[in-house]
Coordinates of C-alpha atoms in Angstrom, one line a residue:
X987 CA 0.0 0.0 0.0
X988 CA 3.4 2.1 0.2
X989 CA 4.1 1.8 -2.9
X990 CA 0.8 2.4 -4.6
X991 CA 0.1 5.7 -2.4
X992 CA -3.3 4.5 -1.0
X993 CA -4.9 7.5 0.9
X994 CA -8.3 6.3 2.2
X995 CA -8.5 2.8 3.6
X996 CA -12.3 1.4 5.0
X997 CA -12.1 -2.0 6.5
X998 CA -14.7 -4.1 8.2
X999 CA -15.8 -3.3 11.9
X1000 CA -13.7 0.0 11.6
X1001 CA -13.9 3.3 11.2
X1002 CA -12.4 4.6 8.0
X1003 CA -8.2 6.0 7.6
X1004 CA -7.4 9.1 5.9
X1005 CA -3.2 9.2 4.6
X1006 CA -0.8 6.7 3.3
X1007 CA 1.4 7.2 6.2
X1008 CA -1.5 6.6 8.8
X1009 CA -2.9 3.4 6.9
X1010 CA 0.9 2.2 6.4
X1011 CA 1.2 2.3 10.3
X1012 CA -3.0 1.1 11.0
X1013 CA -1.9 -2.3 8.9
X1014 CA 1.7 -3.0 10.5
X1015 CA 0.4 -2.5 14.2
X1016 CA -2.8 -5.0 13.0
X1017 CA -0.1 -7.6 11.4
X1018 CA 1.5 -7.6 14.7
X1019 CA -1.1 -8.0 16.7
X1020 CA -2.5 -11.3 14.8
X1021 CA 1.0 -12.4 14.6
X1022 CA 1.2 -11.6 18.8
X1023 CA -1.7 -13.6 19.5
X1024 CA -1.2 -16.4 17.1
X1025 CA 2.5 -17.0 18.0
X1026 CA 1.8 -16.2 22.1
X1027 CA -1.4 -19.2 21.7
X1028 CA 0.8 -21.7 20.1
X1029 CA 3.4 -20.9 22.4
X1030 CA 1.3 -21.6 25.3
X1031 CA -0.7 -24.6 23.6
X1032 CA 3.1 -26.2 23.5
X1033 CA 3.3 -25.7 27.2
X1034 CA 0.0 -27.7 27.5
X1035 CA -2.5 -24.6 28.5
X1036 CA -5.9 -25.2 27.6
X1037 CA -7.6 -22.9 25.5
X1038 CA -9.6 -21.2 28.7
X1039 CA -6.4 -21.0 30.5
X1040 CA -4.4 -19.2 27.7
X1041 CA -7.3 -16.6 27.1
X1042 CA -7.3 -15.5 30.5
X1043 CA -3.5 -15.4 30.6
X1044 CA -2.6 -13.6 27.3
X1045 CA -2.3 -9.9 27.4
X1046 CA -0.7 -7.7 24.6
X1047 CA 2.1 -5.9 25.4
X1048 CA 1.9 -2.2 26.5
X1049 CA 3.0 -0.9 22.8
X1050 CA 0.4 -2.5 21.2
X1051 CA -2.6 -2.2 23.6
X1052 CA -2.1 1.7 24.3
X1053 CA -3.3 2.3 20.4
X1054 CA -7.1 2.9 20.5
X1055 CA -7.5 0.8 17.1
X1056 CA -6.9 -2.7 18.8
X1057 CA -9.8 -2.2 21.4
X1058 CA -11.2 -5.3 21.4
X1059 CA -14.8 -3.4 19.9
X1060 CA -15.7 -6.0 17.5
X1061 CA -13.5 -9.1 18.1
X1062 CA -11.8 -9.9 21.4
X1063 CA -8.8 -11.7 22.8
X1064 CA -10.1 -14.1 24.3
X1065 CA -12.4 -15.1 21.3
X1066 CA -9.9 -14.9 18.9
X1067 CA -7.3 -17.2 21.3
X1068 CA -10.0 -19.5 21.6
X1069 CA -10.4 -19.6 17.2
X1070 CA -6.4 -20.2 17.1
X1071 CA -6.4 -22.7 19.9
X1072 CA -9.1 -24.4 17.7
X1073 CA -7.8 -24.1 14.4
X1074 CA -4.7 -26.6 15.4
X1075 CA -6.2 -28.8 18.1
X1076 CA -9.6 -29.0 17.5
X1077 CA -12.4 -29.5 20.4
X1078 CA -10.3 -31.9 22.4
X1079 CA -8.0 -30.4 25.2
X1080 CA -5.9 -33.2 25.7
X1081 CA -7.6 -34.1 28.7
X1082 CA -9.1 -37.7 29.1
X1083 CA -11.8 -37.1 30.9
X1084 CA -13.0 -34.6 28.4
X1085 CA -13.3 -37.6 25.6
X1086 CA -16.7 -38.4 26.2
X1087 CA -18.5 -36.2 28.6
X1088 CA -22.0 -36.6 29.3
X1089 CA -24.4 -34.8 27.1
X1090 CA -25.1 -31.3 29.0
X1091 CA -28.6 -32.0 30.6
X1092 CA -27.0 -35.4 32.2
X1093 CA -24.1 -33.4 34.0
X1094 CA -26.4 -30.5 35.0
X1095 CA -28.7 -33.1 36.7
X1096 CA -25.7 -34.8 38.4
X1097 CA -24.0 -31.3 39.4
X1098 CA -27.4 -30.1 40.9
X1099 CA -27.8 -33.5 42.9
X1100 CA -24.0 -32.9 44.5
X1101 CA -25.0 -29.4 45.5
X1102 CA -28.0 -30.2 47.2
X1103 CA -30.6 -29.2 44.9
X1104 CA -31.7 -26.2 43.0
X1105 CA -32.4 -24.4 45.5
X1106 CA -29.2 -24.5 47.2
X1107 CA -27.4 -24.2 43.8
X1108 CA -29.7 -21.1 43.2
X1109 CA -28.6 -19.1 46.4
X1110 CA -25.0 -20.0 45.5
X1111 CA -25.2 -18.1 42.2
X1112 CA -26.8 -15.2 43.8
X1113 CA -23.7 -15.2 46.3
X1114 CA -21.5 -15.5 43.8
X1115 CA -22.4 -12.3 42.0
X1116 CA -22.9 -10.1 45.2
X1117 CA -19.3 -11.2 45.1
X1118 CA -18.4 -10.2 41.8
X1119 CA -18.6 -13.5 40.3
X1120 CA -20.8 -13.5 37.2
X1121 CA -19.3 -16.1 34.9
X1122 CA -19.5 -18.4 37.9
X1123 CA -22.8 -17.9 38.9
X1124 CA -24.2 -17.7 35.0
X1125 CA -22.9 -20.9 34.8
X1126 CA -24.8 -22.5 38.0
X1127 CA -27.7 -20.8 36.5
X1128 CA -27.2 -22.0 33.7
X1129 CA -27.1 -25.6 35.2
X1130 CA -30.7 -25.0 36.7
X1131 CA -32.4 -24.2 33.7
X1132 CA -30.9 -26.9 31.9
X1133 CA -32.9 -29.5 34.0
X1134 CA -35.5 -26.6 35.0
X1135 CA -36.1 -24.5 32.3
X1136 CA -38.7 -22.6 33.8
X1137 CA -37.7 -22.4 36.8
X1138 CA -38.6 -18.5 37.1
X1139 CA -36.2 -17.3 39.7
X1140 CA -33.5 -18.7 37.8
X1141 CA -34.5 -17.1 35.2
X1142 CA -34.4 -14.0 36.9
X1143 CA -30.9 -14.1 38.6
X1144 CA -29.6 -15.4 35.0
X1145 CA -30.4 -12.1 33.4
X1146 CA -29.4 -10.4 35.6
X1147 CA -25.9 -11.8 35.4
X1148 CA -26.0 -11.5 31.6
X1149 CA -27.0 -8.0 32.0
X1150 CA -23.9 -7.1 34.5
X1151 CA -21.6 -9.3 31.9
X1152 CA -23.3 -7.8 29.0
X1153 CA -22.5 -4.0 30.2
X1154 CA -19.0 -4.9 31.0
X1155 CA -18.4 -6.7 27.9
X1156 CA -16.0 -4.2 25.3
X1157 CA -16.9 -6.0 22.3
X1158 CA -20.5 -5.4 21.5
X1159 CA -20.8 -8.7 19.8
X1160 CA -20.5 -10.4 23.5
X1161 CA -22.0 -7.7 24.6
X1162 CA -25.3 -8.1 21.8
X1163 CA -25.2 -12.3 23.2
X1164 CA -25.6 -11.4 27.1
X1165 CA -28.0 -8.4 26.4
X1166 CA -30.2 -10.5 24.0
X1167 CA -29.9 -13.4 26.1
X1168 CA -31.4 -11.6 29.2
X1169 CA -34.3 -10.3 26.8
X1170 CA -35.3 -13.8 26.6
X1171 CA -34.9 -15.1 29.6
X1172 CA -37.4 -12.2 30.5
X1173 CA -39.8 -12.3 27.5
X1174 CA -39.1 -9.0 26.5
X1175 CA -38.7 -7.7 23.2
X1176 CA -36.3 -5.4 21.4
X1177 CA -37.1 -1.8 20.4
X1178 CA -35.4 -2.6 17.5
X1179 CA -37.3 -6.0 16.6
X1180 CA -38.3 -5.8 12.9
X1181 CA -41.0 -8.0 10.9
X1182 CA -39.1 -11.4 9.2
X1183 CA -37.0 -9.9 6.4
X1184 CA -38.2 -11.7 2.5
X1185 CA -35.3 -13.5 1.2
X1186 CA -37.0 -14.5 -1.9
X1187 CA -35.5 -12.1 -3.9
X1188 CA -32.1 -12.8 -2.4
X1189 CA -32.8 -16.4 -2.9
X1190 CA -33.4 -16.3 -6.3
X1191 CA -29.9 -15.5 -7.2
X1192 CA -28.2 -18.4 -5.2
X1193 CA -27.4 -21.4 -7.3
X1194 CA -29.7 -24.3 -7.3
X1195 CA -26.4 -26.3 -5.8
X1196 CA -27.1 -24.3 -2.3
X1197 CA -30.1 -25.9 -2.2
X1198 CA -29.3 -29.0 -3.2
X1199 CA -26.5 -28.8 -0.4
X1200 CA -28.8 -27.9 2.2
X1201 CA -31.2 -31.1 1.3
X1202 CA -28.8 -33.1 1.8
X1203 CA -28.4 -32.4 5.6
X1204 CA -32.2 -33.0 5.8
X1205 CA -31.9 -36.5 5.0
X1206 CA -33.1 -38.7 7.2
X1207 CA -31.1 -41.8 8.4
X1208 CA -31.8 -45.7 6.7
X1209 CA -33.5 -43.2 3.6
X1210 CA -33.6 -46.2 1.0
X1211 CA -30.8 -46.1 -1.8
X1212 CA -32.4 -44.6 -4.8
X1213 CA -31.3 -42.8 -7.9
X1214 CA -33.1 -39.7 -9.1
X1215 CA -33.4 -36.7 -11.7
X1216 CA -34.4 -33.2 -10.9
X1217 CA -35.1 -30.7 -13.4
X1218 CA -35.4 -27.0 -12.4
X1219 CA -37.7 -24.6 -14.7
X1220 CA -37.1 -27.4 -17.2
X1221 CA -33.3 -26.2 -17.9
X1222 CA -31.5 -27.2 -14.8
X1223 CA -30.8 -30.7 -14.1
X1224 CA -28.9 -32.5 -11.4
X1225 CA -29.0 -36.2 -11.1
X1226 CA -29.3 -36.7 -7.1
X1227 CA -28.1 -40.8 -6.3
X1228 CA -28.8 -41.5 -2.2
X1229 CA -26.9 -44.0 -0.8
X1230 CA -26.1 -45.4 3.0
X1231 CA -28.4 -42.5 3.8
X1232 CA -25.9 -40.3 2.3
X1233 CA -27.0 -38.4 -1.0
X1234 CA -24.7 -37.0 -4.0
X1235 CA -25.8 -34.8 -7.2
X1236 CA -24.6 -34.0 -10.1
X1237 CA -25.4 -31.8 -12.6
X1238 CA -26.2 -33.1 -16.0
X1239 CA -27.3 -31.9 -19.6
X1240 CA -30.2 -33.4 -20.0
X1241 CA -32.6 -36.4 -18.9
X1242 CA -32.8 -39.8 -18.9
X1243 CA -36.3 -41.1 -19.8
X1244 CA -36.0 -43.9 -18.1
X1245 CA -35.4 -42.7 -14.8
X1246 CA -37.8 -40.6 -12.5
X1247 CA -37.8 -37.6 -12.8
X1248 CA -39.0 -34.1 -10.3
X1249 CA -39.9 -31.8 -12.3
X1250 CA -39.9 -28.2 -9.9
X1251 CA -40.2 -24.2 -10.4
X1252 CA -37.0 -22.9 -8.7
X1253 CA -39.3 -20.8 -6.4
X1254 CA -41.2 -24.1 -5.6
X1255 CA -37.9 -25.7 -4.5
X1256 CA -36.7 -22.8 -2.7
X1257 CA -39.7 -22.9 -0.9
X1258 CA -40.4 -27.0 -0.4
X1259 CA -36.6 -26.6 1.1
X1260 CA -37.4 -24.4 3.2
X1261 CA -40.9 -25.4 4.5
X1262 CA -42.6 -22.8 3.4
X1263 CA -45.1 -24.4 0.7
X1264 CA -47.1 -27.0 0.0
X1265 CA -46.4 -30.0 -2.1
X1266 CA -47.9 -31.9 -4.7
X1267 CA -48.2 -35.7 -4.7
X1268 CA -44.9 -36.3 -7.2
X1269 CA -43.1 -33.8 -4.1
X1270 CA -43.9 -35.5 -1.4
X1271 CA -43.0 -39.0 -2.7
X1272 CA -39.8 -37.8 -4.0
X1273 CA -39.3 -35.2 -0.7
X1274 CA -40.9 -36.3 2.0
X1275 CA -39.3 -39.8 1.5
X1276 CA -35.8 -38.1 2.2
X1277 CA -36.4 -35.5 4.8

């Protein structure tokens, strides 16, 4: 960007830099501070911290976090950490115990029943933010209405932990998950709630191979093997095989006669996709069959 004198720079999440020399230095002090974090995490990852335990110990060093540009606004440390702790390792911490955890309503229900009930693990989270200690007690709470859902004090003391984490939070993207979590938890909703957004429009000028993508993770499991043709406002075909309840496509130039065929608008399959019509009976053989 030296070199090609580039005065005016308007990147995402950002306000906009005016002057080659103030964009040269916006884009070398953001290089560094990816690189900081990326190299610090694998440092610490080769140490054997957890991805938790590096994002609370990371912290940039004083000539980087005294600019106003790396405010963690948008993105965060500890978020991105966690993303480059991910990228290389994955889910799995290393830990055994971690393998195969019970799904999360299981170890609620055993965590409540170690800590006397709800009740008692109810007056503990409210403790434990008199004392300052919101993640903690949001994640009691959040072990009461797992098993209790609507249990209503719960509900109440959550909120109002998401709310105190939510103000406190720098990046408004956490801050937009507390604030809108609490909103539910109370029922309430946003001034700035709008009507559902049409997508048709939008929709129309995806390719027919999103769609086709996003039946395939409708199918259901033990779907009989089958081979099938599809033809889209009778120009767009796509030969879609299914088999062990796994399903392919392909797109060809024209059709077989001898094979079925689904003959669909691509506003009808948009919409049979998406639940939001009715089908005839050729659809729901073909459709309802597989999803």
């Amino acid at each position: 960007m030296r070199k090609q004198k580039t005065e005016i720079l308007i990147s995402q999440h950002h306000w906009p830099v005016w002057g080659n020399k103030n964009i040269s230095e916006f884009i070398t002090l953001h290089r560094d501070v990816y690189k900081f974090l990326h190299d610090q995490t694998l440092k610490m990852m080769n140490q054997g911290y957890t991805a938790d335990e590096i994002a609370e110990k990371i912290q940039l060093p004083e000539n980087l976090n005294k600019h106003l540009s790396i405010g963690g606004y948008y993105g965060s440390i500890k978020h991105n950490v966690k993303g480059i702790y991910q990228y290389y390792i994955g889910w799995f911490d290393g830990n055994p115990a971690n393998l195969d955890m019970l799904p999360r309503k299981q170890r609620s229900l055993k965590y409540i029943h170690t800590m006397g009930g709800e009740d008692a693990v109810l007056q503990t989270a409210i403790d434990a933010k008199k004392q300052g200690e919101e993640r903690w007690a949001a994640e009691l709470l959040n072990h009461i209405l797992t098993v209790n859902p609507k249990k209503t004090a719960a509900q109440e003391a959550l909120a109002e932990v998401y709310l105190t984490l939510g103000y406190d939070a720098e990046s408004i993207a956490w801050r937009n998950f507390y604030i809108s979590a609490a909103k539910d938890l109370r029922q309430e909703k946003s001034s700035s709630d709008r009507k559902r957004i049409d997508m048709s429009a939008i929709l129309q000028q995806a390719p027919v191979s999103v769609f086709l993508d996003k039946l395939s993770t409708l199918l259901k499991v033990n779907t009989p093997d089958s081979l099938t043709q599809i033809s889209i406002d009778k120009h767009d075909f796509y030969e879609i095989s299914i088999h062990n309840s796994v399903m392919n496509y392909k797109k060809i130039h024209q059709l077989d006669p001898k094979k079925t065929t689904l003959n669909l608008s691509k506003n009808n399959f948009i919409a049979i996709i998406n639940h939001t019509t009715l089908l005839d009976d050729q659809q729901q053989f073909f459709l309802i069959a597989l999803i």
